Amino acid sequence: MNFPLNLRFPLVPKAQAEPADAPDAARRPAGLGPITGRDLSGLDSLVRPFVRDPFNRLRPPFSREAAELSLELASMAYTLDLEPWAEAGWNDFSIQIDDALQSGLTHGTSADGERMRALINALKVRRAKAALRERNPVSQVMSALRQRERSDTIKAVCMMHPLPEGRFLLAIGFMGTGKRFYDWISNFRFTTEEGFHKGFYQLCTYFEEGAESIVFPATAQALGLEKLTLGEVLSEMKSLSSRFRLWMAGHSQGGAVMQVFCHRLMTDWGVLAQNMTGYGFASPTVATGRLVHDPAAYPLYHILNSDDMVPRMGALLHLGLCLEYPADDDFRDRCYDLSSLPADVAARLALAPYQKAMVNTPSILLYSTAFLQCLAEEKGEEGLNNLLGRKWAIPAVDRMLQAAGGKAMDLLDRLVENAQNGHAALTGHPMDEQALAALRDRMRPIVHAFAFRRLMGAVLAYCMPPHHLVHHGQDGAYAVIVKEGLDRLRPFIWLNGGETLPVKRYGRPTGALRAIRVEPSRHVARVAPAGRRRGMGVRRTGLTARRAGARKTL
């Protein structure tokens, strides 16, 4: 059974308030977003009438305010730091982690009762956070086994805020891939279900199944109702006179689930596009295009870093309007902070042509298959098994290798088989064996020349730093884009290709800026401290020609 967490009171009792000498971060003004400083109760930008975009589609107006609020919501889905939102007047919180919704309480009738309920609430949130860091080996194995038939590692936060004239804004933040190795399983389900990436589709439908268990007691009381569920809210949103509007946000996998959910709301629930808006960051592609009449006709935005590999993969296309940030060397210097060791730079240089060639899911699956097959040939079973006990940069990678149980070759075989099945499902034909053989011949000298750990470091360098929302409490690539780079975004939409793969259609930047009303930034550009490693990990002065060239590849 699912149990909703409904928080209708301060998450931390007054008796436990921060001391006067607490750090500045702990004494931030109430109700402001921790990343952007945006007022979390200033919601007008999320409920404005639709406008024409550069491609003549009607959609919610894009603004800096909405983008910053959405960045905060997408980040909060990871941290579960609900206090700033509660301080800003948000209420009726529900947190879903995997197959359970944590339960909560409502306001008491006395100060003591309120304090006790706040303590219980805080305990529930701590339990939810602990679930995201599952370390029990038995629980991990059991959770991984659950994923064999269907992905259920959905993570989402729901909450409600009153609007003027008796209306309400429902917010849903979808979390991206977690730190547990089995959180990644749904990402690798490249086969399709109902015309969508199978893993993302299953996460979405699992979330939908709890629609009658997610309740909004404070909102129900304000409306004079005995009970109000998510399902009832969505049903009312079929009407233009609905008292509810829906705002969604998510990063990475969260942006993918948001797209599938928006599609299902419009097609299965009958929710009107005019009652929704959503912002994805680093969103993967989710649909095949076969069952989507117009991929651009969704009230969604996707802010994408041109260096990021994740938005290039998943299925074949995004739903909504994509806004691509053209990464340059200054941006890379500031945000990526990669190793400057000559061997690391050389490995990145060697892989750079392949990173550029992997432009969509079919090409990524093809190149990945060739790479994995080369690893199996060059390193062998014994060499690969020796790697299982080593620590990697991503905890999920460590746990995935540990779960291989000393059989690295079996793990590679499963990954190859999965990639080949996904390629066939998306394109309608198997991988070209001649193309695979040619790629293996090109990659073999590289795989032979570099240690496996060095190669994996180069792969992670291309995949992870361009993908970060925030990283170790600091602004990642996407936070910097939202705070300082919105005026450089290039719009594009996906067009169905008929018998061919979907294609991108870019709009003119000037047209984008007319429709994308970006007010001047309130943020001051930060200068990297002297001595900090930059970009590809090397300084601008004293570069060798080889290292300077490597810096421009990411």
Coordinates of C-alpha atoms in Angstrom, one line a residue:
M1 CA 0.0 0.0 0.0
N2 CA 1.2 3.5 -0.7
F3 CA 1.1 6.2 2.0
P4 CA 1.4 9.9 1.2
L5 CA 3.5 12.3 3.1
N6 CA 1.5 15.5 3.7
L7 CA 3.5 18.2 5.4
R8 CA 1.3 21.0 6.7
F9 CA 3.6 22.6 9.3
P10 CA 7.2 23.6 9.7
L11 CA 9.6 20.7 9.0
V12 CA 11.8 21.7 11.8
P13 CA 10.3 22.7 15.2
K14 CA 11.0 26.3 16.4
A15 CA 12.9 24.9 19.3
Q16 CA 15.5 23.5 16.8
A17 CA 15.9 26.7 14.8
E18 CA 19.3 27.5 13.5
P19 CA 21.6 29.4 16.1
A20 CA 22.5 33.0 15.5
D21 CA 26.1 32.0 14.6
A22 CA 25.0 29.5 12.0
P23 CA 26.8 29.6 8.6
D24 CA 25.4 32.1 6.0
A25 CA 23.9 29.2 4.0
A26 CA 22.0 28.1 7.0
R27 CA 20.7 31.6 7.7
R28 CA 19.4 32.3 4.2
P29 CA 16.2 34.4 3.9
A30 CA 13.0 32.4 4.2
G31 CA 11.3 31.2 1.1
L32 CA 14.2 31.7 -1.4
G33 CA 15.7 29.1 -3.7
P34 CA 19.1 28.0 -2.5
I35 CA 20.6 28.0 -6.0
T36 CA 19.2 31.1 -7.7
G37 CA 17.8 33.2 -4.8
R38 CA 14.5 33.3 -6.6
D39 CA 11.4 33.9 -4.4
L40 CA 9.7 30.4 -4.4
S41 CA 6.3 32.1 -3.9
G42 CA 6.5 34.3 -7.0
L43 CA 4.6 32.1 -9.4
D44 CA 3.1 34.5 -11.9
S45 CA 5.5 33.4 -14.7
L46 CA 4.2 29.8 -14.5
V47 CA 0.6 30.6 -15.1
R48 CA 0.6 33.2 -17.9
P49 CA -1.4 32.8 -21.1
F50 CA 0.2 30.9 -24.0
V51 CA 2.2 32.7 -26.7
R52 CA 3.5 31.8 -30.2
D53 CA 7.0 30.3 -30.2
P54 CA 9.6 30.7 -33.0
F55 CA 8.0 27.8 -34.8
N56 CA 4.5 29.2 -34.5
R57 CA 3.4 26.7 -31.9
L58 CA 1.3 28.0 -28.9
R59 CA 3.1 27.3 -25.6
P60 CA 3.6 28.8 -22.2
P61 CA 5.9 31.9 -22.3
F62 CA 9.5 31.2 -21.4
S63 CA 11.1 33.5 -18.9
R64 CA 14.1 33.7 -16.6
E65 CA 11.9 33.6 -13.6
A66 CA 10.2 30.3 -14.7
A67 CA 13.5 28.8 -15.7
E68 CA 15.1 29.6 -12.3
L69 CA 12.0 28.3 -10.4
S70 CA 12.2 25.1 -12.4
L71 CA 15.9 24.7 -11.7
E72 CA 15.1 24.9 -8.0
L73 CA 12.3 22.4 -8.3
A74 CA 14.4 19.9 -10.3
S75 CA 17.2 20.3 -7.7
M76 CA 14.9 19.9 -4.8
A77 CA 13.7 16.5 -6.2
Y78 CA 17.2 15.3 -5.5
T79 CA 17.8 16.9 -2.1
L80 CA 14.3 16.7 -0.6
D81 CA 15.1 20.0 1.1
L82 CA 11.5 21.1 1.6
E83 CA 11.9 23.9 4.1
P84 CA 12.4 26.8 1.7
W85 CA 9.3 25.7 -0.1
A86 CA 7.3 25.4 3.1
E87 CA 8.5 28.8 4.1
A88 CA 7.3 30.2 0.7
G89 CA 3.7 28.9 1.4
W90 CA 3.9 25.6 -0.4
N91 CA 1.8 22.9 1.3
D92 CA 0.5 19.3 1.0
F93 CA 3.9 17.7 0.2
S94 CA 4.1 14.1 -0.9
I95 CA 7.3 12.2 -1.5
Q96 CA 7.5 9.0 -3.5
I97 CA 10.7 6.9 -3.4
D98 CA 10.4 3.7 -5.4
D99 CA 7.4 1.6 -4.4
A100 CA 6.3 3.7 -1.4
L101 CA 4.9 7.1 -0.5
Q102 CA 6.1 8.2 3.0
S103 CA 3.2 9.2 5.2
G104 CA 2.8 12.4 7.2
L105 CA 0.5 14.4 9.4
T106 CA -1.5 17.6 9.4
H107 CA -1.6 20.6 11.7
G108 CA -2.3 19.8 15.4
T109 CA -4.6 21.8 17.7
S110 CA -1.8 22.9 20.1
A111 CA 1.7 24.1 20.0
D112 CA 3.0 20.9 21.6
G113 CA 1.0 18.8 19.1
E114 CA 2.4 20.9 16.2
R115 CA 6.0 20.4 17.5
M116 CA 5.5 16.6 17.8
R117 CA 4.1 16.4 14.3
A118 CA 7.0 18.4 12.9
L119 CA 9.4 16.0 14.5
I120 CA 7.6 13.0 13.0
N121 CA 7.5 14.8 9.6
A122 CA 11.3 15.4 9.8
L123 CA 11.8 11.7 10.5
K124 CA 9.7 10.8 7.5
V125 CA 11.8 13.0 5.3
R126 CA 15.0 11.6 6.7
R127 CA 13.7 8.1 5.9
A128 CA 13.1 9.1 2.4
K129 CA 16.6 10.5 2.1
A130 CA 18.0 7.4 3.6
A131 CA 16.2 5.3 1.0
L132 CA 18.0 7.2 -1.8
R133 CA 21.3 6.1 -0.3
E134 CA 20.4 2.4 0.2
R135 CA 23.6 0.5 1.2
N136 CA 22.2 -2.7 2.7
P137 CA 23.5 -5.4 0.3
V138 CA 20.5 -7.6 0.7
S139 CA 18.1 -4.7 0.1
Q140 CA 20.1 -3.7 -3.0
V141 CA 19.9 -7.2 -4.4
M142 CA 16.2 -7.5 -3.8
S143 CA 15.6 -4.1 -5.3
A144 CA 17.6 -5.0 -8.4
L145 CA 15.6 -8.2 -8.8
R146 CA 12.4 -6.2 -8.8
Q147 CA 13.7 -4.3 -11.9
R148 CA 13.9 -7.5 -14.0
E149 CA 10.2 -7.3 -15.1
R150 CA 9.4 -3.6 -14.5
S151 CA 11.2 -0.4 -13.4
D152 CA 9.8 1.0 -10.2
T153 CA 12.5 3.4 -9.1
I154 CA 10.4 6.5 -9.6
K155 CA 11.2 9.4 -7.3
A156 CA 8.9 12.4 -7.3
V157 CA 7.8 15.3 -5.0
C158 CA 4.3 16.8 -5.2
M159 CA 3.1 20.0 -3.5
M160 CA 0.5 22.7 -3.8
H161 CA 0.5 26.4 -3.6
P162 CA -2.6 28.8 -3.6
L163 CA -2.9 31.3 -6.4
P164 CA -5.2 34.4 -6.6
E165 CA -8.9 34.0 -7.2
G166 CA -9.3 30.6 -5.5
R167 CA -6.9 28.8 -7.9
F168 CA -4.0 26.5 -7.1
L169 CA -0.7 25.5 -8.6
L170 CA 0.3 21.9 -8.4
A171 CA 4.1 21.3 -8.7
I172 CA 5.7 17.9 -9.4
G173 CA 9.4 17.5 -9.4
F174 CA 10.8 14.4 -10.9
M175 CA 14.2 13.3 -9.7
G176 CA 16.9 12.1 -12.1
T177 CA 18.9 8.9 -11.8
G178 CA 19.9 8.1 -8.2
K179 CA 23.2 6.9 -6.7
R180 CA 22.1 3.3 -6.3
F181 CA 23.3 1.0 -9.1
Y182 CA 19.8 -0.3 -9.8
D183 CA 18.5 3.2 -10.4
W184 CA 20.3 3.0 -13.7
I185 CA 18.5 -0.1 -14.9
S186 CA 15.6 1.8 -16.3
N187 CA 17.9 4.1 -18.3
F188 CA 19.3 1.1 -20.2
R189 CA 15.8 -0.3 -21.2
F190 CA 16.2 1.0 -24.8
T191 CA 13.4 -1.2 -26.2
T192 CA 10.0 0.5 -26.6
E193 CA 6.6 0.3 -24.9
E194 CA 3.7 2.2 -26.4
G195 CA 6.0 4.1 -28.7
F196 CA 8.3 5.3 -25.8
H197 CA 11.6 4.4 -24.2
K198 CA 10.5 1.4 -22.1
G199 CA 12.3 2.3 -18.9
F200 CA 11.0 5.9 -18.8
Y201 CA 7.5 4.7 -19.7
Q202 CA 7.4 2.2 -16.9
L203 CA 8.6 4.8 -14.3
C204 CA 5.9 7.1 -15.5
T205 CA 3.1 4.6 -15.3
Y206 CA 4.3 3.4 -11.9
F207 CA 3.9 7.0 -10.6
E208 CA 0.5 7.3 -12.1
E209 CA -0.7 4.2 -10.2
G210 CA -0.4 6.2 -7.0
A211 CA -2.6 9.1 -8.2
E212 CA -5.4 8.2 -5.8
S213 CA -3.0 7.8 -2.8
I214 CA -1.4 11.3 -3.2
V215 CA -3.7 13.6 -1.2
F216 CA -3.9 17.4 -0.6
P217 CA -5.7 17.9 2.7
A218 CA -4.9 21.6 3.1
T219 CA -6.2 22.3 -0.4
A220 CA -9.3 20.2 0.2
Q221 CA -10.0 22.1 3.4
A222 CA -9.7 25.4 1.5
L223 CA -12.1 24.2 -1.1
G224 CA -14.6 22.7 1.4
L225 CA -13.9 19.1 0.3
E226 CA -13.5 16.1 2.5
K227 CA -10.7 14.7 0.4
L228 CA -8.7 15.7 -2.7
T229 CA -6.4 13.3 -4.6
L230 CA -4.0 13.8 -7.4
G231 CA -6.3 11.9 -9.7
E232 CA -9.2 14.3 -8.9
V233 CA -7.0 17.3 -9.5
L234 CA -5.9 15.9 -12.9
S235 CA -9.5 15.1 -13.8
E236 CA -10.5 18.7 -13.2
M237 CA -7.7 19.9 -15.5
K238 CA -9.7 18.7 -18.5
S239 CA -11.5 22.0 -18.4
L240 CA -10.3 25.5 -19.3
S241 CA -12.1 26.7 -16.1
S242 CA -10.0 24.4 -13.9
R243 CA -9.0 25.8 -10.6
F244 CA -5.7 23.9 -10.9
R245 CA -2.6 24.4 -13.0
L246 CA 0.3 21.9 -13.2
W247 CA 4.0 22.8 -13.2
M248 CA 6.6 20.1 -13.7
A249 CA 10.4 20.0 -13.7
G250 CA 13.1 17.4 -13.8
H251 CA 16.7 16.8 -14.5
S252 CA 18.0 14.0 -16.7
Q253 CA 15.8 10.9 -16.1
G254 CA 13.4 13.2 -14.3
G255 CA 13.1 15.3 -17.5
A256 CA 12.4 12.1 -19.4
V257 CA 9.6 11.0 -17.0
M258 CA 8.1 14.5 -17.2
Q259 CA 7.7 14.2 -21.0
V260 CA 6.0 10.8 -20.8
F261 CA 3.8 12.0 -18.0
C262 CA 2.8 15.1 -20.0
H263 CA 1.9 12.9 -23.0
R264 CA -0.2 10.5 -21.0
L265 CA -2.0 13.4 -19.3
M266 CA -2.9 14.8 -22.7
T267 CA -3.9 11.5 -24.4
D268 CA -5.1 9.3 -21.6
W269 CA -6.3 11.7 -18.9
G270 CA -7.6 14.4 -21.3
V271 CA -5.7 17.2 -19.5
L272 CA -5.6 20.4 -21.6
A273 CA -2.1 21.6 -22.6
Q274 CA -3.2 25.1 -21.5
N275 CA -3.3 23.9 -17.9
M276 CA 0.3 22.7 -17.9
T277 CA 3.9 23.8 -18.2
G278 CA 7.1 22.0 -17.7
Y279 CA 10.9 22.5 -17.8
G280 CA 13.5 19.8 -18.3
F281 CA 17.2 20.0 -17.8
A282 CA 19.5 17.6 -19.7
S283 CA 16.4 15.7 -20.8
P284 CA 16.9 12.5 -22.8
T285 CA 14.8 11.8 -25.8
V286 CA 11.8 9.6 -25.0
A287 CA 9.6 8.9 -28.0
T288 CA 10.0 7.0 -31.3
G289 CA 7.9 9.5 -33.2
R290 CA 5.6 6.7 -34.5
L291 CA 2.8 7.5 -32.1
V292 CA 3.3 11.3 -31.6
H293 CA 1.5 13.4 -34.2
D294 CA 3.5 16.6 -33.5
P295 CA 6.4 16.3 -31.1
A296 CA 6.6 20.1 -30.7
A297 CA 2.9 20.4 -29.6
Y298 CA 3.6 19.8 -25.9
P299 CA 3.8 22.7 -23.3
L300 CA 7.4 21.7 -22.3
Y301 CA 10.8 23.3 -22.5
H302 CA 14.1 21.5 -22.4
I303 CA 17.3 23.3 -21.6
L304 CA 20.2 21.4 -23.1
N305 CA 24.0 21.7 -23.0
S306 CA 25.4 21.1 -26.5
D307 CA 28.3 19.1 -24.9
D308 CA 26.0 16.8 -22.9
M309 CA 25.7 13.3 -24.2
V310 CA 22.5 12.4 -22.2
P311 CA 20.1 14.6 -24.3
R312 CA 21.3 12.8 -27.4
M313 CA 20.1 9.4 -26.2
G314 CA 17.1 7.6 -24.8
A315 CA 14.7 7.1 -27.8
L316 CA 14.6 9.3 -30.9
L317 CA 13.0 12.7 -30.0
H318 CA 12.0 15.1 -27.3
L319 CA 8.4 16.3 -26.7
G320 CA 8.2 20.1 -26.6
L321 CA 10.6 22.9 -27.5
C322 CA 14.4 22.3 -27.0
L323 CA 16.7 25.2 -26.1
E324 CA 20.3 24.4 -26.7
Y325 CA 23.2 26.2 -25.1
P326 CA 26.2 26.4 -27.4
A327 CA 29.1 25.5 -25.0
D328 CA 32.4 27.3 -25.7
D329 CA 35.8 27.1 -24.2
D330 CA 35.1 29.7 -21.5
F331 CA 32.1 27.7 -20.3
R332 CA 34.0 24.5 -20.3
D333 CA 36.9 26.1 -18.4
R334 CA 34.5 27.2 -15.7
C335 CA 32.2 24.2 -15.4
Y336 CA 34.0 21.0 -16.2
D337 CA 37.3 21.1 -14.2
L338 CA 38.9 18.0 -15.7
S339 CA 42.2 16.4 -15.1
S340 CA 45.3 18.0 -16.7
L341 CA 47.4 14.9 -16.5
P342 CA 48.9 14.3 -20.0
A343 CA 47.7 10.7 -20.1
D344 CA 44.2 11.8 -19.3
V345 CA 44.3 14.6 -21.9
A346 CA 45.6 12.1 -24.4
A347 CA 42.8 9.6 -23.7
R348 CA 40.2 12.3 -24.1
L349 CA 41.8 13.4 -27.4
A350 CA 41.7 9.8 -28.7
L351 CA 38.0 9.5 -27.9
A352 CA 37.0 13.0 -29.1
P353 CA 36.0 12.0 -32.7
Y354 CA 33.7 9.3 -31.4
Q355 CA 32.1 11.6 -28.9
K356 CA 31.2 14.0 -31.7
A357 CA 29.9 11.2 -34.0
M358 CA 27.4 9.9 -31.4
V359 CA 24.6 12.3 -32.2
N360 CA 21.5 10.1 -31.4
T361 CA 20.5 6.9 -29.7
P362 CA 21.1 4.6 -32.6
S363 CA 24.6 5.9 -33.2
I364 CA 25.4 5.9 -29.5
L365 CA 24.3 2.2 -29.2
L366 CA 26.4 1.3 -32.3
Y367 CA 29.5 3.0 -31.1
S368 CA 29.1 1.7 -27.5
T369 CA 28.7 -1.9 -28.8
A370 CA 31.9 -1.6 -30.8
F371 CA 33.7 -0.2 -27.8
L372 CA 32.5 -2.9 -25.5
Q373 CA 33.4 -5.6 -27.9
C374 CA 36.9 -4.1 -28.2
L375 CA 37.3 -4.1 -24.5
A376 CA 36.3 -7.8 -24.3
E377 CA 38.9 -8.6 -27.0
E378 CA 41.8 -6.5 -25.8
K379 CA 41.5 -6.9 -22.0
G380 CA 40.2 -10.4 -21.6
E381 CA 38.3 -12.0 -18.7
E382 CA 41.1 -11.9 -16.2
G383 CA 42.1 -8.3 -17.0
L384 CA 38.5 -7.1 -16.6
N385 CA 37.8 -9.1 -13.4
N386 CA 40.9 -7.4 -11.8
L387 CA 39.0 -4.1 -12.2
L388 CA 36.0 -5.1 -10.1
G389 CA 37.6 -4.3 -6.8
R390 CA 38.7 -0.8 -7.7
K391 CA 36.9 2.4 -6.9
W392 CA 35.4 4.6 -9.6
A393 CA 34.2 8.2 -9.8
I394 CA 30.5 7.2 -9.7
P395 CA 29.2 5.1 -6.8
A396 CA 26.7 3.5 -9.1
V397 CA 29.5 2.2 -11.3
D398 CA 31.2 0.7 -8.3
R399 CA 28.1 -1.1 -7.2
M400 CA 27.3 -2.2 -10.8
L401 CA 30.7 -3.8 -11.1
Q402 CA 30.4 -5.4 -7.7
A403 CA 27.0 -6.8 -8.7
A404 CA 28.7 -8.5 -11.6
G405 CA 30.0 -11.0 -9.1
G406 CA 33.5 -11.4 -10.6
K407 CA 32.1 -12.0 -14.1
A408 CA 33.0 -8.9 -16.0
M409 CA 32.8 -10.6 -19.3
D410 CA 29.2 -11.6 -18.6
L411 CA 28.4 -8.0 -17.7
L412 CA 29.8 -6.8 -21.0
D413 CA 27.9 -9.4 -22.9
R414 CA 24.6 -8.3 -21.3
L415 CA 25.4 -4.7 -22.1
V416 CA 26.1 -5.5 -25.7
E417 CA 22.9 -7.6 -26.1
N418 CA 20.9 -4.8 -24.5
A419 CA 22.4 -2.2 -26.9
Q420 CA 21.7 -4.4 -29.9
N421 CA 18.1 -5.1 -28.9
G422 CA 17.5 -1.4 -28.3
H423 CA 18.9 -0.4 -31.7
A424 CA 16.7 -2.9 -33.5
A425 CA 13.6 -1.7 -31.5
L426 CA 14.3 2.0 -32.4
T427 CA 15.4 1.6 -36.0
G428 CA 13.5 -1.5 -37.1
H429 CA 16.7 -3.3 -38.2
P430 CA 19.7 -4.9 -36.5
M431 CA 23.1 -3.2 -36.3
D432 CA 25.2 -3.2 -39.4
E433 CA 27.8 -5.8 -38.8
Q434 CA 30.2 -4.3 -41.4
A435 CA 29.9 -0.9 -39.7
L436 CA 30.5 -2.6 -36.3
A437 CA 33.6 -4.4 -37.7
A438 CA 35.0 -1.1 -39.1
L439 CA 34.5 0.7 -35.8
R440 CA 36.2 -2.1 -33.9
D441 CA 39.2 -1.9 -36.2
R442 CA 39.4 1.9 -35.7
M443 CA 39.0 1.6 -31.9
R444 CA 41.3 -1.3 -31.3
P445 CA 44.6 0.7 -31.3
I446 CA 43.0 3.1 -28.8
V447 CA 41.7 0.4 -26.5
H448 CA 45.1 -1.4 -26.7
A449 CA 47.1 1.8 -26.0
F450 CA 45.3 3.0 -22.8
A451 CA 44.6 1.2 -19.5
F452 CA 41.0 0.4 -19.0
R453 CA 40.8 2.8 -16.0
R454 CA 42.2 5.7 -18.2
L455 CA 39.7 4.9 -20.9
M456 CA 36.8 4.9 -18.5
G457 CA 38.0 8.2 -17.0
A458 CA 37.9 9.7 -20.5
V459 CA 34.4 8.3 -21.1
L460 CA 33.2 9.7 -17.8
A461 CA 34.8 13.1 -18.5
Y462 CA 32.7 13.4 -21.7
C463 CA 29.5 12.2 -19.9
M464 CA 29.4 13.7 -16.4
P465 CA 30.7 17.3 -16.1
P466 CA 28.6 18.6 -19.0
H467 CA 25.6 16.9 -17.4
H468 CA 25.7 18.3 -13.8
L469 CA 22.8 20.4 -12.5
V470 CA 24.8 21.2 -9.3
H471 CA 27.9 19.3 -8.2
H472 CA 29.1 19.0 -4.6
G473 CA 27.1 22.0 -3.6
Q474 CA 28.5 24.2 -6.4
D475 CA 26.8 25.4 -9.6
G476 CA 27.1 22.7 -12.3
A477 CA 26.8 23.3 -16.0
Y478 CA 23.0 23.6 -16.0
A479 CA 22.9 26.0 -13.1
V480 CA 25.4 28.2 -14.8
I481 CA 23.3 28.1 -18.0
V482 CA 20.1 29.1 -16.2
K483 CA 21.7 31.8 -14.2
E484 CA 23.9 33.4 -16.9
G485 CA 23.3 31.9 -20.3
L486 CA 19.6 32.0 -21.2
D487 CA 20.2 34.7 -23.8
R488 CA 22.4 32.4 -25.8
L489 CA 19.9 29.5 -26.1
R490 CA 19.2 28.2 -29.7
P491 CA 15.7 26.7 -30.2
F492 CA 14.9 23.6 -32.1
I493 CA 12.1 21.1 -32.4
W494 CA 11.8 17.6 -33.7
L495 CA 10.0 16.7 -36.9
N496 CA 8.8 13.2 -37.7
G497 CA 10.8 11.7 -40.5
G498 CA 8.1 9.4 -41.9
E499 CA 10.1 6.4 -43.0
T500 CA 13.3 7.9 -41.7
L501 CA 14.5 8.9 -38.3
P502 CA 13.1 12.1 -36.8
V503 CA 15.1 15.3 -37.6
K504 CA 15.9 18.5 -35.8
R505 CA 14.7 21.9 -37.1
Y506 CA 16.6 24.8 -35.6
G507 CA 15.1 28.3 -35.3
R508 CA 16.9 31.6 -35.8
P509 CA 18.3 32.9 -32.5
T510 CA 16.7 36.3 -33.1
G511 CA 13.3 34.6 -33.4
A512 CA 14.0 32.7 -30.2
L513 CA 14.8 35.9 -28.3
R514 CA 11.6 37.5 -29.4
A515 CA 9.5 34.7 -27.9
I516 CA 11.8 33.9 -25.0
R517 CA 11.5 37.0 -22.8
V518 CA 14.6 36.9 -20.7
E519 CA 15.0 39.8 -18.3
P520 CA 18.5 41.0 -17.4
S521 CA 20.4 38.6 -15.1
R522 CA 20.5 39.4 -11.4
H523 CA 23.6 37.3 -11.0
V524 CA 27.2 38.5 -11.0
A525 CA 29.5 36.3 -13.0
R526 CA 32.0 34.6 -10.8
V527 CA 35.7 34.5 -11.7
A528 CA 37.4 31.2 -11.1
P529 CA 40.0 31.4 -8.3
A530 CA 43.6 31.7 -9.4
G531 CA 45.1 28.3 -9.5
R532 CA 41.9 26.4 -10.2
R533 CA 42.2 23.8 -13.0
R534 CA 40.1 24.9 -15.9
G535 CA 38.0 23.3 -18.6
M536 CA 39.8 20.3 -19.9
G537 CA 42.0 20.7 -16.9
V538 CA 44.8 22.8 -18.3
R539 CA 45.6 26.5 -18.0
R540 CA 45.6 28.9 -20.9
T541 CA 49.3 29.7 -20.5
G542 CA 52.1 27.2 -21.2
L543 CA 50.0 24.8 -23.2
T544 CA 51.5 22.4 -25.6
A545 CA 49.8 22.2 -28.9
R546 CA 48.5 18.8 -28.1
R547 CA 47.0 19.7 -24.8
A548 CA 45.5 23.0 -26.1
G549 CA 43.8 20.9 -28.8
A550 CA 42.4 18.5 -26.3
R551 CA 40.8 21.4 -24.4
K552 CA 38.6 22.2 -27.4
T553 CA 37.2 18.8 -27.8
L554 CA 34.7 18.9 -24.9

